[in-house]
XYZ file of C-alpha atoms in Angstrom:
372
model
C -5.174 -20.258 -4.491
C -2.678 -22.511 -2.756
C 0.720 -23.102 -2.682
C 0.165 -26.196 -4.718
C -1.474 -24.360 -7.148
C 0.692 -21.616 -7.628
C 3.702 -24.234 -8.135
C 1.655 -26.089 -10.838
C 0.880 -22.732 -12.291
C 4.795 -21.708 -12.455
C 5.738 -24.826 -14.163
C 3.427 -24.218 -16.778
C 3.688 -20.306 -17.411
C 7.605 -20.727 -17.507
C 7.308 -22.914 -19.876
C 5.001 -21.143 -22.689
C 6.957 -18.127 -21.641
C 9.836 -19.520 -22.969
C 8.262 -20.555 -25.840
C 6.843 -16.962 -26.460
C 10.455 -15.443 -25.443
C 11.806 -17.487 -28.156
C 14.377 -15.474 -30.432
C 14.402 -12.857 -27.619
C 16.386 -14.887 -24.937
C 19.368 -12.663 -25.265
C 17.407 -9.766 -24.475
C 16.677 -10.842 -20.904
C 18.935 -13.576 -19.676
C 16.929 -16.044 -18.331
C 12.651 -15.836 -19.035
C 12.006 -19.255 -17.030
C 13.819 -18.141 -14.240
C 12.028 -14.333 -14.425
C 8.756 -15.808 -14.715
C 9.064 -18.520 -12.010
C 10.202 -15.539 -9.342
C 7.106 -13.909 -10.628
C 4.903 -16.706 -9.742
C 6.577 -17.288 -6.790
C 5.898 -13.873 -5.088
C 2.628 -13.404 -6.391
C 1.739 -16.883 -4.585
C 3.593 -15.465 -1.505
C 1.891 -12.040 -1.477
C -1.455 -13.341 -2.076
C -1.412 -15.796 0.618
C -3.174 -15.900 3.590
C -1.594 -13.998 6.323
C -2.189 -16.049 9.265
C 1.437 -16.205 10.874
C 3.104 -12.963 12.751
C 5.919 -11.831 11.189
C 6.100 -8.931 12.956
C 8.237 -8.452 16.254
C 8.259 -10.820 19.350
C 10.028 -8.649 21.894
C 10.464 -5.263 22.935
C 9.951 -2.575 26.695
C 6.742 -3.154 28.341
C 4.257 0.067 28.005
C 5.051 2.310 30.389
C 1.000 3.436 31.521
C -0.520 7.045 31.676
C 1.243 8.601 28.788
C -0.098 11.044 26.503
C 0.071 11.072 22.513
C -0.791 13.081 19.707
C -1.915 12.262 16.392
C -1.257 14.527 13.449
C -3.596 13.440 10.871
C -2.728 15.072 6.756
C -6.564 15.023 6.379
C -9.075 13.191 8.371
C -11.760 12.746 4.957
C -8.610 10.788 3.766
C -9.848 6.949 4.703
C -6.090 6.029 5.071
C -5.225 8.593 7.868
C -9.043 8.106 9.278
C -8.076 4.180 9.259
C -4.896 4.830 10.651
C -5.986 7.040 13.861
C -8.699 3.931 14.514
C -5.855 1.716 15.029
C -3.762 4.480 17.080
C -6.629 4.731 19.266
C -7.302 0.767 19.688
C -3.656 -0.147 20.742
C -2.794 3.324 22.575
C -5.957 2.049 24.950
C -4.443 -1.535 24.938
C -1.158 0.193 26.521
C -2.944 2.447 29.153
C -2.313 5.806 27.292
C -4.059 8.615 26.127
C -4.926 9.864 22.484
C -5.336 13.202 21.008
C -6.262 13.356 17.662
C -5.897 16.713 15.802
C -6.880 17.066 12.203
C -4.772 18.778 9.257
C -7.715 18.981 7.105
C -5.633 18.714 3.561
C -3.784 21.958 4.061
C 0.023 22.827 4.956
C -1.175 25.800 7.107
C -3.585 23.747 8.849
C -1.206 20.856 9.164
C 0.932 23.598 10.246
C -1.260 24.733 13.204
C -2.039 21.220 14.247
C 1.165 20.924 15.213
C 2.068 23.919 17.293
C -0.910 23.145 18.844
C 0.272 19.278 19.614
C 3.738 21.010 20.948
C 1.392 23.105 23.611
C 0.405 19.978 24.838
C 3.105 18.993 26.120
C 2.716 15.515 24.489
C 5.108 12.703 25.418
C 5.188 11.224 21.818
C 3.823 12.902 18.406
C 2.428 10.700 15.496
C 2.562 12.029 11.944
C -0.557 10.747 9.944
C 0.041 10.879 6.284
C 2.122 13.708 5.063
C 5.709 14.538 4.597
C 7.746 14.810 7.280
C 9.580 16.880 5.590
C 6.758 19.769 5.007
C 7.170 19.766 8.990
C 10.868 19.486 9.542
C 10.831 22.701 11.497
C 8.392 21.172 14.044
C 10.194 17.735 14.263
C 12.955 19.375 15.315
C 12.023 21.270 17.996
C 9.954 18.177 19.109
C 13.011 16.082 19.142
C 14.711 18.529 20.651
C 12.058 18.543 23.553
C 12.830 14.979 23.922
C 8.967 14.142 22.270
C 9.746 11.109 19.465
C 7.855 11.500 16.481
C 7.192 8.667 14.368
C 5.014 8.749 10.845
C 3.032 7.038 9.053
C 3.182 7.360 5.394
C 5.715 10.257 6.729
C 8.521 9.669 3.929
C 8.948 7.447 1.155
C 10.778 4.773 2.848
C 10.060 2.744 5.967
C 12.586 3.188 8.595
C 14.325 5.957 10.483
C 14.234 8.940 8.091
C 13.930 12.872 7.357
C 13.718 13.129 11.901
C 11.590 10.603 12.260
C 12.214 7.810 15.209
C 11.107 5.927 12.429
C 8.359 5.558 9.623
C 5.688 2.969 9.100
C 4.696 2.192 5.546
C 4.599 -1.189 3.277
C 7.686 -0.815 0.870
C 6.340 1.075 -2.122
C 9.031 -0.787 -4.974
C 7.556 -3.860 -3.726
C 3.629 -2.914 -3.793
C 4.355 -1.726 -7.358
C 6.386 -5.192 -8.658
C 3.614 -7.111 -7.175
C 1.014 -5.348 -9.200
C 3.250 -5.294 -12.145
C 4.152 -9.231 -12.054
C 0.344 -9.992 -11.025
C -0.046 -8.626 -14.586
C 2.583 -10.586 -16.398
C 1.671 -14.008 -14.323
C -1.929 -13.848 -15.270
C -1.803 -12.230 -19.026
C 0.832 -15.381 -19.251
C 3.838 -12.991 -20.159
C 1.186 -11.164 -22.760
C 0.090 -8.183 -20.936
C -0.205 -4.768 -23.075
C -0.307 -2.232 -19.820
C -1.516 1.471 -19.449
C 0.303 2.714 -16.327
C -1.576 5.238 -14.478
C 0.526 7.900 -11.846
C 0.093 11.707 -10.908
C 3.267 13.309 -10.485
C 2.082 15.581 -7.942
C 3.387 12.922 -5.384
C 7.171 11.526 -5.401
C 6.087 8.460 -3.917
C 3.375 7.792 -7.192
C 6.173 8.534 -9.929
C 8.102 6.136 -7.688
C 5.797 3.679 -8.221
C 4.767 4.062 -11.690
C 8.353 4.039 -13.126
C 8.692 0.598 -10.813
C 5.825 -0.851 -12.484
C 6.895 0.506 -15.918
C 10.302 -1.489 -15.229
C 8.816 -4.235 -13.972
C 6.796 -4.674 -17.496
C 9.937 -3.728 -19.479
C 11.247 -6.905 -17.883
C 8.986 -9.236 -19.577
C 10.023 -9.084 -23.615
C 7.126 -10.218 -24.456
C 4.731 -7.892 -22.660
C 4.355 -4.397 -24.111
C 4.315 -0.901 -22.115
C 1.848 0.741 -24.241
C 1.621 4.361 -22.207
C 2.470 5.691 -19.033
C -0.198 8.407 -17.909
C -0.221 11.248 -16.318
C -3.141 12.251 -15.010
C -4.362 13.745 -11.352
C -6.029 11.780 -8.792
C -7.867 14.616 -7.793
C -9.420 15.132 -11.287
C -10.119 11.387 -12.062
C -14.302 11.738 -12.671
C -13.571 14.242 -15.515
C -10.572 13.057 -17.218
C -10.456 8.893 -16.623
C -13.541 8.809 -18.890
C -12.608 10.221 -22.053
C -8.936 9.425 -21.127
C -10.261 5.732 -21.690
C -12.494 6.238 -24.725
C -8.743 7.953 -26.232
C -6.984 4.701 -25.123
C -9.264 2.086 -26.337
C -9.253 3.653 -29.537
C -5.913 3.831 -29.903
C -4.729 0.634 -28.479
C -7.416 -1.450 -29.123
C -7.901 -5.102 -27.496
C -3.887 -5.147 -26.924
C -4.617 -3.006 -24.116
C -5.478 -5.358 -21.660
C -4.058 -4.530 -18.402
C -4.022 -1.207 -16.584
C -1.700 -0.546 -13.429
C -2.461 2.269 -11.153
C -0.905 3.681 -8.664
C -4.488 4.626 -6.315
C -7.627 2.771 -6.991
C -9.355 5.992 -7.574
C -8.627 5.882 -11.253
C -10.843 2.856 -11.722
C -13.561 4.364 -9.471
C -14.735 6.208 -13.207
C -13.928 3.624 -15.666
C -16.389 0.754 -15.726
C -19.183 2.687 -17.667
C -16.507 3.559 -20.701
C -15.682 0.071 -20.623
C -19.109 -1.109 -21.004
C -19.767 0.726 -23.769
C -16.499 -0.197 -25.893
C -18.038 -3.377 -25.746
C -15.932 -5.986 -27.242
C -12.715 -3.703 -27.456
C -12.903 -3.228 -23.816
C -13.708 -6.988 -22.767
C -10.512 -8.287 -21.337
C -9.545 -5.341 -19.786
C -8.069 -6.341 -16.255
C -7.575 -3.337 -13.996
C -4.626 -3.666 -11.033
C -4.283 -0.721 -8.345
C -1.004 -0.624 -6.360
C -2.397 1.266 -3.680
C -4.741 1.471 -1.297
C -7.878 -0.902 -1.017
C -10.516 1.360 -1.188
C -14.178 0.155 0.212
C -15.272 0.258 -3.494
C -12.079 -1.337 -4.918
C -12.782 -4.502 -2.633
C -16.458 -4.198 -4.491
C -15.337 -4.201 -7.718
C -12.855 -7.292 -6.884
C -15.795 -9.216 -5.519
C -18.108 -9.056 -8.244
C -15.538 -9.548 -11.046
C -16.080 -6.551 -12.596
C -13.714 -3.602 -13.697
C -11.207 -4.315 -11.428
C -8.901 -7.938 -10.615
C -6.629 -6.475 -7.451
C -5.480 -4.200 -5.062
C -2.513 -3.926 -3.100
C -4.091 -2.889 0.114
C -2.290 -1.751 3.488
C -3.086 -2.813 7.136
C -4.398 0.085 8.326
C -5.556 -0.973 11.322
C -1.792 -2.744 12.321
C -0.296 -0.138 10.844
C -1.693 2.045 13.919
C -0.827 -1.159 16.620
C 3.080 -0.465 15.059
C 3.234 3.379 15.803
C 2.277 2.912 19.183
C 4.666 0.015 19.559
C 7.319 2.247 17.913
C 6.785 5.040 20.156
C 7.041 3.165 23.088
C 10.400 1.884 21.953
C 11.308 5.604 21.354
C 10.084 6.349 25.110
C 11.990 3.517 26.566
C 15.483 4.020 24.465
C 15.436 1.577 22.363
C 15.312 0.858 18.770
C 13.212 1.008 16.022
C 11.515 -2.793 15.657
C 13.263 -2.256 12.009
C 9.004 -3.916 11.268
C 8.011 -3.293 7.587
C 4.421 -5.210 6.638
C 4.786 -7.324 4.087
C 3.122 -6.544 0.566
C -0.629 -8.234 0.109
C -2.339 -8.027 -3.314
C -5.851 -8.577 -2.757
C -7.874 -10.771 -5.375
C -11.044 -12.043 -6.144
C -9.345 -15.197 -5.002
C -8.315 -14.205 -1.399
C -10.709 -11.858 -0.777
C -12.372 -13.985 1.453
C -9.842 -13.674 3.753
C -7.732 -11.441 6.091
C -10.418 -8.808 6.207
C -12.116 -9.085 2.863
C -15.416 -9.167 3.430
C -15.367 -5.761 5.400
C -13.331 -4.444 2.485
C -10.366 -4.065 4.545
C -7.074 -5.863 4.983
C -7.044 -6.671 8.365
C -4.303 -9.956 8.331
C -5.349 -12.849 10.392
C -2.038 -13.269 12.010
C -3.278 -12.027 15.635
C -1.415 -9.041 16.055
C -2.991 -7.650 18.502
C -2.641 -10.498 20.897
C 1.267 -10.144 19.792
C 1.993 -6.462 20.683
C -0.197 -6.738 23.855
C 1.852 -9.534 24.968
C 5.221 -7.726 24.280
C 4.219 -4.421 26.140
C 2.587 -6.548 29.382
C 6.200 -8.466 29.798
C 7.531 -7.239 33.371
């Protein structure tokens, strides 16, 4: 949709959402003014990305050096994307790659990373787990004068836990966006089913954002926050669904995860509630899966994702490293948060089920680290 769109569509949700918040007003200060901000940054994240935001200066690569990348677990298609894009720029800049693979464990990850340190790298790249499960080994790094930077490294983007710095799309604002796609499109009548695993900080994080973010709107309803693990989803999300539909009924309506893996299982439950299970929309704040894009496309068992640039994502570590190398800065570059819909999904890498922005990044960082 358009901007023009969007601003027709804000005018007329704020206004039946005041209607609706009508006797409730004192609860939440101002519902046009909430609602409008909704609409307003759902039209902004949805958008197509075809402007650089990113940064426009910075040290010129300094050829023929040598990095490693630490990947959590190579099967994991958000590392695997991530070490694609390492490899794409780090050629771009004249350097060498070696990629060494975690493969899921911490004594593995462990390894990998003494064995980095015997290669006398120049810069180390954490791919996907906590920096802080390796604080031992960023410290001695450091203290070799090798920068480490991470990727998906900590919960916040930015200089943190050792790190030079770490790259990662602001997780409070991928799980508002989710939450107020809800709220815009139900018109301020969603009844939501948040879905988290509190194995990982960063998920509760997001699932009590979204949960917050629903609590906002008076006249939505936060029917249930679940628990459930993402590694377990094909055996519980099935009869987990059957248990909510009964339960809930039709005034469930919305569902907010934080992983699109949870509605890899639900489609065929929802089929057979039939009616009950009709206007289900389904809303995954995290991380565009190939079959997540899928489901999008054809309209069925899914509405969005909140996808991240995997492929930039690796363009920005090597950019960030070669700050770290030269003395300087971090860029102080977070990517801004997309929510993918059947809408947009023609764009910025849709229709290879990726989000790959059409704002010419590449051209951008090649043209900072060529400057003499």
């Amino acid at each position: 949709m358009n901007a023009m769109n969007w601003k027709a569509i804000g005018s007329a949700l704020a206004l039946s959402f005041v209607g609706a918040a009508q006797g409730q007003a004192q609860a939440q200060d101002d519902p046009v003014k909430f609602m409008t901000q909704a609409v307003e940054k759902v039209a902004k994240a949805t958008a197509h990305k075809t402007t650089w935001d990113g940064p426009t200066s910075g040290p010129a690569a300094n050829a023929k050096k040598t990095v490693v990348y630490l990947a959590s677990d190579m099967r994991n298609g958000g590392a695997l994307g991530v070490s694609r894009g390492v490899s794409e720029a780090a050629r771009a800049a004249g350097w060498t790659v070696r990629i060494l693979d975690g493969q899921g464990t911490v004594s593995a990850r462990t390894a990998a990373f003494n064995q980095a340190m015997a290669l006398k790298p120049d810069g180390i790249i954490l791919g996907g787990f906590d920096a802080k499960e390796q604080a031992s080994g960023i410290k001695t790094a450091t203290g070799r004068n090798i920068p480490v930077v991470g990727w998906h490294a900590a919960a916040k983007a930015g200089p943190v836990d050792g790190l030079f710095t770490n790259v990662t799309t602001d997780a409070n604002d991928v799980a508002e966006i989710t939450a107020l796609y809800a709220i815009v499109e139900s018109k301020g009548t969603a009844g939501v089913v948040v879905f988290t695993d509190s194995a990982y900080s960063v998920a509760i994080a997001k699932s009590n954002a979204m949960a917050q973010v629903i609590r906002q709107c008076k006249t939505c309803k936060l029917l249930a926050i679940e628990d459930t693990p993402l590694a377990d989803t094909s055996n519980r999300i099935p009869q987990l669904t059957t248990s909510l539909l009964q339960r809930h009924g039709a005034g469930w309506n919305y569902s907010l995860g934080i992983n699109d893996l949870y509605f890899d299982f639900m489609g065929p439950t929802i089929m057979a509630a039939g009616a009950t299970g009709k206007g289900l929309q389904n809303l995954s704040g995290g991380d565009g899966s190939e079959s997540a894009y899928q489901r999008i496309r054809s309209g069925k068992f899914q509405a969005g994702t909140v996808p991240e640039p995997l492929n930039l994502h690796g363009w920005q570590l090597v950019d960030e490293l070669n700050r770290a190398m030269a003395g300087e800065k971090p860029s102080g570059y977070s990517t801004p948060v997309h929510l993918v819909t059947k809408q947009n999904i023609a764009f910025d890498g849709g229709p290879n089920n990726a989000f790959e922005p059409d704002n010419g990044y590449r051209a951008q960082y090649q043209r900072i680290w060529a400057k003499k």
